[in-house]
Tab-separated table of N, CA and C and ligand atoms in Angstrom:
chain	number	residue	atom	x	y	z
M	1	MET	N	-83.535	-52.397	3.903
M	1	MET	CA	-82.308	-52.554	4.011
M	1	MET	C	-80.981	-53.620	5.307
M	2	SER	N	-79.818	-53.681	4.675
M	2	SER	CA	-78.949	-55.002	4.903
M	2	SER	C	-78.536	-55.138	6.611
M	3	GLN	N	-77.992	-53.695	6.918
M	3	GLN	CA	-77.432	-53.153	7.885
M	3	GLN	C	-78.427	-53.194	9.520
M	4	MET	N	-78.033	-54.126	10.841
M	4	MET	CA	-78.662	-53.637	12.133
M	4	MET	C	-78.367	-52.440	12.768
M	5	HIS	N	-79.396	-51.654	12.669
M	5	HIS	CA	-78.268	-50.968	13.560
M	5	HIS	C	-78.799	-50.480	14.948
M	6	ALA	N	-78.061	-49.926	16.229
M	6	ALA	CA	-78.484	-50.023	17.526
M	6	ALA	C	-79.798	-48.932	18.119
M	7	TRP	N	-79.842	-48.349	17.655
M	7	TRP	CA	-81.785	-47.295	17.222
M	7	TRP	C	-82.513	-48.827	17.147
M	8	MET	N	-82.278	-49.446	16.611
M	8	MET	CA	-83.477	-50.242	15.143
M	8	MET	C	-83.283	-51.738	16.383
M	9	ASN	N	-82.249	-51.717	17.547
M	9	ASN	CA	-82.846	-53.222	18.391
M	9	ASN	C	-83.877	-53.255	18.889
M	10	GLY	N	-84.794	-53.173	19.070
M	10	GLY	CA	-86.220	-53.747	20.385
M	10	GLY	C	-86.958	-52.012	21.106
M	11	SER	N	-85.660	-51.700	21.413
M	11	SER	CA	-86.027	-50.163	22.459
M	11	SER	C	-86.790	-49.453	20.891
M	12	ASP	N	-88.290	-48.608	20.848
M	12	ASP	CA	-88.658	-47.866	19.698
M	12	ASP	C	-88.467	-46.487	20.555
M	13	GLN	N	-87.448	-46.253	21.146
M	13	GLN	CA	-87.663	-44.931	22.526
M	13	GLN	C	-86.026	-44.714	21.236
M	14	GLN	N	-85.700	-44.876	20.898
M	14	GLN	CA	-84.357	-43.970	20.165
M	14	GLN	C	-84.462	-44.424	18.286
M	15	GLY	N	-84.091	-43.181	17.973
M	15	GLY	CA	-84.875	-42.695	16.956
M	15	GLY	C	-84.360	-42.313	16.631
M	16	ARG	N	-83.986	-41.846	14.637
M	16	ARG	CA	-83.776	-40.149	13.961
M	16	ARG	C	-83.984	-40.253	12.924
M	17	SER	N	-83.973	-39.121	12.284
M	17	SER	CA	-84.933	-38.054	11.635
M	17	SER	C	-83.701	-37.103	10.895
M	18	ALA	N	-83.341	-38.149	10.518
M	18	ALA	CA	-81.540	-37.272	10.566
M	18	ALA	C	-81.217	-39.115	8.827
M	19	PRO	N	-80.263	-38.364	8.272
M	19	PRO	CA	-79.576	-40.235	7.273
M	19	PRO	C	-78.754	-40.666	8.236
M	20	ALA	N	-77.942	-41.438	7.945
M	20	ALA	CA	-77.195	-42.467	8.483
M	20	ALA	C	-76.004	-41.742	8.308
M	21	PRO	N	-74.669	-42.239	9.956
M	21	PRO	CA	-73.294	-41.273	9.725
M	21	PRO	C	-72.643	-42.158	8.867
M	22	SER	N	-72.159	-40.921	8.055
M	22	SER	CA	-72.110	-40.054	6.748
M	22	SER	C	-70.157	-41.474	7.884
M	23	PRO	N	-69.845	-42.384	6.652
M	23	PRO	CA	-67.840	-43.150	6.931
M	23	PRO	C	-67.620	-41.581	6.834
M	24	GLY	N	-66.333	-41.833	8.022
M	24	GLY	CA	-65.175	-41.056	7.182
M	24	GLY	C	-65.897	-39.282	8.055
M	25	ALA	N	-66.534	-38.624	8.174
M	25	ALA	CA	-66.905	-37.167	8.707
M	25	ALA	C	-66.513	-36.949	9.776
M	26	THR	N	-66.039	-35.890	10.192
M	26	THR	CA	-65.868	-35.530	10.716
M	26	THR	C	-67.068	-36.259	12.407
M	27	ALA	N	-66.927	-36.494	13.923
M	27	ALA	CA	-67.251	-36.915	14.944
M	27	ALA	C	-68.021	-36.011	15.724
M	28	ILE	N	-68.733	-35.639	15.834
M	28	ILE	CA	-69.545	-35.036	17.607
M	28	ILE	C	-70.719	-34.882	17.939
M	29	ARG	N	-69.807	-34.830	19.088
M	29	ARG	CA	-70.749	-35.713	20.879
M	29	ARG	C	-71.697	-34.747	21.360
M	30	VAL	N	-73.026	-34.932	21.692
M	30	VAL	CA	-73.357	-33.612	22.400
M	30	VAL	C	-73.795	-35.289	23.224
M	31	VAL	N	-74.140	-34.834	25.293
M	31	VAL	CA	-75.390	-35.220	26.108
M	31	VAL	C	-75.310	-34.889	26.701
M	32	ALA	N	-76.475	-35.562	26.293
M	32	ALA	CA	-77.600	-34.584	26.956
M	32	ALA	C	-78.282	-35.709	28.512
M	33	ARG	N	-78.336	-34.599	29.060
M	33	ARG	CA	-79.180	-35.162	30.528
M	33	ARG	C	-80.427	-34.217	32.111
M	34	ASP	N	-80.934	-34.244	32.439
M	34	ASP	CA	-81.249	-34.066	33.055
M	34	ASP	C	-81.300	-32.392	34.327
M	35	PHE	N	-81.377	-31.679	33.247
M	35	PHE	CA	-82.076	-31.289	32.079
M	35	PHE	C	-81.168	-29.731	31.382
M	36	SER	N	-80.047	-30.496	30.593
M	36	SER	CA	-79.235	-29.708	29.916
M	36	SER	C	-79.152	-30.324	28.663
M	37	PHE	N	-77.492	-29.416	27.534
M	37	PHE	CA	-76.775	-30.293	27.122
M	37	PHE	C	-75.466	-29.841	27.478
M	38	SER	N	-74.353	-30.745	27.123
M	38	SER	CA	-73.218	-30.332	26.056
M	38	SER	C	-72.000	-31.153	25.906
M	39	PRO	N	-71.760	-29.846	25.157
M	39	PRO	CA	-71.577	-28.328	25.245
M	39	PRO	C	-73.269	-28.115	24.637
M	40	PRO	N	-73.615	-26.405	25.366
M	40	PRO	CA	-74.735	-25.654	24.629
M	40	PRO	C	-74.215	-25.497	23.262
M	41	GLU	N	-73.439	-25.235	23.148
M	41	GLU	CA	-73.343	-24.769	21.999
M	41	GLU	C	-72.005	-25.344	20.638
M	42	LEU	N	-72.241	-25.835	19.432
M	42	LEU	CA	-71.626	-26.518	19.014
M	42	LEU	C	-71.362	-25.930	17.492
M	43	ASP	N	-70.047	-26.034	16.580
M	43	ASP	CA	-69.051	-25.115	15.945
M	43	ASP	C	-69.205	-26.864	14.646
M	44	ILE	N	-69.529	-25.973	13.409
M	44	ILE	CA	-69.201	-26.773	12.361
M	44	ILE	C	-69.640	-26.082	11.747
M	45	PRO	N	-68.850	-26.574	10.796
M	45	PRO	CA	-68.364	-25.573	8.757
M	45	PRO	C	-69.691	-26.480	7.748
M	46	ALA	N	-70.189	-25.327	7.366
M	46	ALA	CA	-70.808	-25.201	6.120
M	46	ALA	C	-70.322	-25.985	5.421
M	47	GLY	N	-72.300	-26.635	4.308
M	47	GLY	CA	-72.061	-27.735	3.223
M	47	GLY	C	-70.902	-28.810	4.321
M	48	ARG	N	-70.401	-28.982	4.990
M	48	ARG	CA	-69.529	-30.321	5.129
M	48	ARG	C	-70.250	-31.150	6.180
M	49	THR	N	-70.513	-32.528	5.544
M	49	THR	CA	-70.622	-33.621	7.034
M	49	THR	C	-70.437	-33.053	7.586
M	50	VAL	N	-70.885	-33.451	9.264
M	50	VAL	CA	-70.305	-33.971	10.104
M	50	VAL	C	-71.178	-35.146	11.034
M	51	ASN	N	-70.451	-36.071	11.572
M	51	ASN	CA	-71.557	-36.744	12.178
M	51	ASN	C	-71.768	-36.707	14.329
M	52	VAL	N	-73.559	-36.331	13.794
M	52	VAL	CA	-73.705	-35.897	15.265
M	52	VAL	C	-74.215	-37.173	15.933
M	53	THR	N	-72.971	-38.030	17.670
M	53	THR	CA	-73.696	-38.189	18.479
M	53	THR	C	-74.504	-38.100	19.531
M	54	LEU	N	-75.708	-38.016	19.517
M	54	LEU	CA	-76.365	-37.383	20.660
M	54	LEU	C	-76.673	-38.345	21.738
M	55	VAL	N	-75.327	-38.654	22.796
M	55	VAL	CA	-75.174	-39.868	24.287
M	55	VAL	C	-76.003	-39.257	25.082
M	56	ASN	N	-76.818	-40.009	25.085
M	56	ASN	CA	-78.405	-39.656	26.061
M	56	ASN	C	-77.967	-40.273	28.528
M	57	GLU	N	-76.774	-39.529	28.933
M	57	GLU	CA	-76.677	-39.802	30.469
M	57	GLU	C	-77.162	-39.395	31.020
M	58	GLY	N	-78.677	-39.045	30.709
M	58	GLY	CA	-79.638	-38.647	32.068
M	58	GLY	C	-80.221	-39.793	32.423
M	59	ASP	N	-81.471	-39.907	33.118
M	59	ASP	CA	-81.738	-40.671	33.599
M	59	ASP	C	-83.892	-40.711	32.739
M	60	LEU	N	-84.554	-39.919	32.291
M	60	LEU	CA	-85.234	-39.731	31.278
M	60	LEU	C	-85.000	-39.791	29.896
M	61	PHE	N	-85.842	-40.003	28.842
M	61	PHE	CA	-85.445	-39.915	26.748
M	61	PHE	C	-85.624	-38.237	27.021
M	62	HIS	N	-84.245	-38.457	26.020
M	62	HIS	CA	-84.025	-37.156	25.461
M	62	HIS	C	-83.612	-37.162	23.982
M	63	ASP	N	-84.634	-36.400	23.868
M	63	ASP	CA	-83.374	-35.951	21.777
M	63	ASP	C	-83.089	-34.742	21.638
M	64	ILE	N	-82.162	-34.839	20.872
M	64	ILE	CA	-81.896	-33.081	19.751
M	64	ILE	C	-83.114	-33.037	18.659
M	65	THR	N	-83.277	-31.863	18.754
M	65	THR	CA	-84.094	-31.112	17.256
M	65	THR	C	-83.410	-29.827	16.318
M	66	ILE	N	-82.768	-29.863	15.180
M	66	ILE	CA	-83.061	-28.783	14.740
M	66	ILE	C	-84.037	-28.337	13.920
M	67	PRO	N	-84.672	-27.873	14.357
M	67	PRO	CA	-86.312	-27.750	13.446
M	67	PRO	C	-85.606	-27.142	11.678
M	68	ALA	N	-84.958	-25.901	12.103
M	68	ALA	CA	-84.100	-24.933	11.592
M	68	ALA	C	-83.839	-26.528	10.202
M	69	LEU	N	-83.022	-28.031	10.635
M	69	LEU	CA	-82.658	-28.065	9.524
M	69	LEU	C	-83.030	-29.621	9.038
M	70	GLY	N	-84.192	-29.636	9.741
M	70	GLY	CA	-85.084	-30.037	9.989
M	70	GLY	C	-84.831	-32.013	10.769
M	71	PHE	N	-82.760	-31.925	11.273
M	71	PHE	CA	-82.641	-33.194	12.651
M	71	PHE	C	-83.125	-33.631	13.730
M	72	GLY	N	-82.732	-34.732	13.605
M	72	GLY	CA	-83.245	-35.272	14.221
M	72	GLY	C	-82.364	-35.866	14.936
M	73	LEU	N	-82.052	-36.511	16.714
M	73	LEU	CA	-81.817	-37.683	17.372
M	73	LEU	C	-82.327	-38.207	18.102
M	74	SER	N	-82.812	-39.490	18.643
M	74	SER	CA	-83.120	-39.791	20.287
M	74	SER	C	-83.466	-40.944	20.441
M	75	ALA	N	-83.358	-40.300	22.374
M	75	ALA	CA	-81.643	-41.631	22.858
M	75	ALA	C	-82.561	-41.974	24.129
M	76	SER	N	-83.069	-43.262	24.533
M	76	SER	CA	-83.701	-42.825	26.159
M	76	SER	C	-81.930	-43.197	26.594
M	77	SER	N	-82.679	-43.903	28.472
M	77	SER	CA	-81.549	-43.539	29.204
M	77	SER	C	-79.905	-44.842	28.831
M	78	ASP	N	-78.796	-43.603	29.588
M	78	ASP	CA	-77.670	-44.614	29.341
M	78	ASP	C	-77.778	-45.510	27.279
M	79	THR	N	-77.658	-44.715	26.373
M	79	THR	CA	-78.018	-45.268	25.074
M	79	THR	C	-77.252	-43.696	24.253
M	80	SER	N	-77.366	-44.341	23.014
M	80	SER	CA	-76.900	-43.109	21.561
M	80	SER	C	-77.509	-43.246	21.222
M	81	ALA	N	-78.024	-42.092	20.353
M	81	ALA	CA	-77.556	-42.431	18.477
M	81	ALA	C	-76.542	-41.321	17.439
M	82	SER	N	-76.812	-41.465	16.675
M	82	SER	CA	-76.193	-40.908	15.642
M	82	SER	C	-76.884	-41.003	14.324
M	83	GLY	N	-76.262	-39.496	13.571
M	83	GLY	CA	-77.090	-39.283	12.477
M	83	GLY	C	-76.105	-38.935	11.818
M	84	ALA	N	-75.995	-38.625	10.517
M	84	ALA	CA	-74.749	-37.020	9.597
M	84	ALA	C	-76.029	-36.177	9.207
M	85	LEU	N	-74.645	-35.727	9.822
M	85	LEU	CA	-75.485	-33.276	9.581
M	85	LEU	C	-74.626	-32.902	8.830
M	86	THR	N	-75.135	-31.816	7.773
M	86	THR	CA	-75.188	-30.871	6.949
M	86	THR	C	-75.923	-30.029	6.720
M	87	ALA	N	-75.757	-28.715	7.197
M	87	ALA	CA	-76.261	-26.842	6.142
M	87	ALA	C	-75.441	-26.583	5.777
M	88	PRO	N	-75.872	-26.431	4.841
M	88	PRO	CA	-75.609	-25.753	3.562
M	88	PRO	C	-75.519	-23.503	4.201
M	89	LYS	N	-76.011	-23.322	5.301
M	89	LYS	CA	-75.972	-21.985	5.065
M	89	LYS	C	-75.424	-21.223	6.461
M	90	PRO	N	-73.365	-20.584	6.893
M	90	PRO	CA	-74.173	-20.376	7.664
M	90	PRO	C	-74.650	-19.635	8.893
M	91	GLY	N	-74.775	-20.359	9.669
M	91	GLY	CA	-75.500	-18.247	10.823
M	91	GLY	C	-75.496	-19.952	12.346
M	92	ARG	N	-76.537	-19.287	12.571
M	92	ARG	CA	-77.226	-19.860	14.108
M	92	ARG	C	-78.144	-20.510	14.218
M	93	TYR	N	-78.757	-21.492	14.391
M	93	TYR	CA	-79.397	-21.927	15.030
M	93	TYR	C	-79.478	-22.290	15.957
M	94	GLU	N	-81.379	-22.504	16.500
M	94	GLU	CA	-81.346	-22.751	18.120
M	94	GLU	C	-81.618	-24.372	18.067
M	95	PHE	N	-80.492	-25.515	18.472
M	95	PHE	CA	-82.127	-26.479	19.009
M	95	PHE	C	-82.617	-26.909	20.169
M	96	PHE	N	-83.066	-27.995	20.759
M	96	PHE	CA	-82.816	-28.799	22.013
M	96	PHE	C	-83.902	-29.650	22.224
M	97	CYS	N	-84.230	-30.124	23.325
M	97	CYS	CA	-84.665	-31.734	23.722
M	97	CYS	C	-86.560	-31.306	22.890
M	98	SER	N	-87.193	-31.900	22.396
M	98	SER	CA	-88.412	-31.735	21.656
M	98	SER	C	-89.950	-32.306	23.234
M	99	VAL	N	-88.941	-33.154	23.952
M	99	VAL	CA	-89.781	-33.539	24.680
M	99	VAL	C	-90.680	-32.961	25.978
M	100	PRO	N	-92.342	-32.533	26.362
M	100	PRO	CA	-92.747	-31.452	26.160
M	100	PRO	C	-92.105	-30.571	27.620
M	101	GLY	N	-92.200	-29.886	27.791
M	101	GLY	CA	-91.136	-29.963	29.297
M	101	GLY	C	-89.550	-28.856	29.398
M	102	HIS	N	-88.620	-29.824	27.969
M	102	HIS	CA	-87.543	-30.234	28.693
M	102	HIS	C	-86.677	-29.094	28.201
M	103	ARG	N	-87.487	-28.610	26.983
M	103	ARG	CA	-86.946	-27.218	26.356
M	103	ARG	C	-86.975	-25.996	27.902
M	104	GLU	N	-88.251	-25.781	27.731
M	104	GLU	CA	-88.026	-25.875	28.909
M	104	GLU	C	-87.501	-25.250	30.197
M	105	ALA	N	-86.950	-26.340	30.587
M	105	ALA	CA	-86.133	-27.323	31.862
M	105	ALA	C	-84.303	-27.074	31.851
M	106	GLY	N	-84.712	-26.566	30.580
M	106	GLY	CA	-83.237	-26.056	30.315
M	106	GLY	C	-82.758	-26.551	29.106
M	107	MET	N	-82.905	-27.275	28.323
M	107	MET	CA	-82.638	-28.174	27.161
M	107	MET	C	-82.803	-27.914	26.040
M	108	THR	N	-81.496	-26.423	25.841
M	108	THR	CA	-81.575	-25.119	24.651
M	108	THR	C	-80.307	-25.558	24.539
M	109	GLY	N	-80.176	-25.239	23.321
M	109	GLY	CA	-78.554	-25.205	22.646
M	109	GLY	C	-78.175	-24.095	20.639
M	110	THR	N	-77.085	-24.158	20.814
M	110	THR	CA	-77.050	-23.387	19.727
M	110	THR	C	-76.249	-23.623	18.007
M	111	LEU	N	-76.476	-24.359	17.402
M	111	LEU	CA	-75.621	-25.150	16.502
M	111	LEU	C	-75.521	-24.417	15.602
M	112	VAL	N	-73.748	-23.375	15.232
M	112	VAL	CA	-72.798	-21.909	15.089
M	112	VAL	C	-72.493	-22.913	13.105
M	113	VAL	N	-72.903	-22.462	12.103
M	113	VAL	CA	-72.104	-22.923	11.693
M	113	VAL	C	-71.808	-21.907	10.948
M	114	LEU	N	-70.382	-22.444	10.729
M	114	LEU	CA	-69.129	-22.023	10.081
M	114	LEU	C	-69.009	-21.325	8.447
M	115	PRO	N	-68.622	-20.227	8.217
M	115	PRO	CA	-67.980	-20.065	6.765
M	115	PRO	C	-67.205	-21.357	6.885
N	1	CU	CU1	-85.438	-33.197	27.125
């Protein structure tokens, strides 16, 4: 890999299980706080790649996980992480923070994939 990314930089507290952001793709931003996502609903078109940035404005470590799509980003307090997301089929997919207890505390949301 020839490029340094912010998430590689020192901390193991940031990462992604998603492809790198795709140049020119539409960008969407999700803010994580202790304990919510803003906005709680994300709308994206089916079959088109969007770049998702998780901005952690909370005091704790958070992630965004979409199990149905194998997508995940994580970031420690006051940092962000970005990755490319492509949902092939329309539908509603739950996302949440997988840090133990956070989902139960309110860190859940819905990804709406539009036809
Ligand atoms: Cu969390």
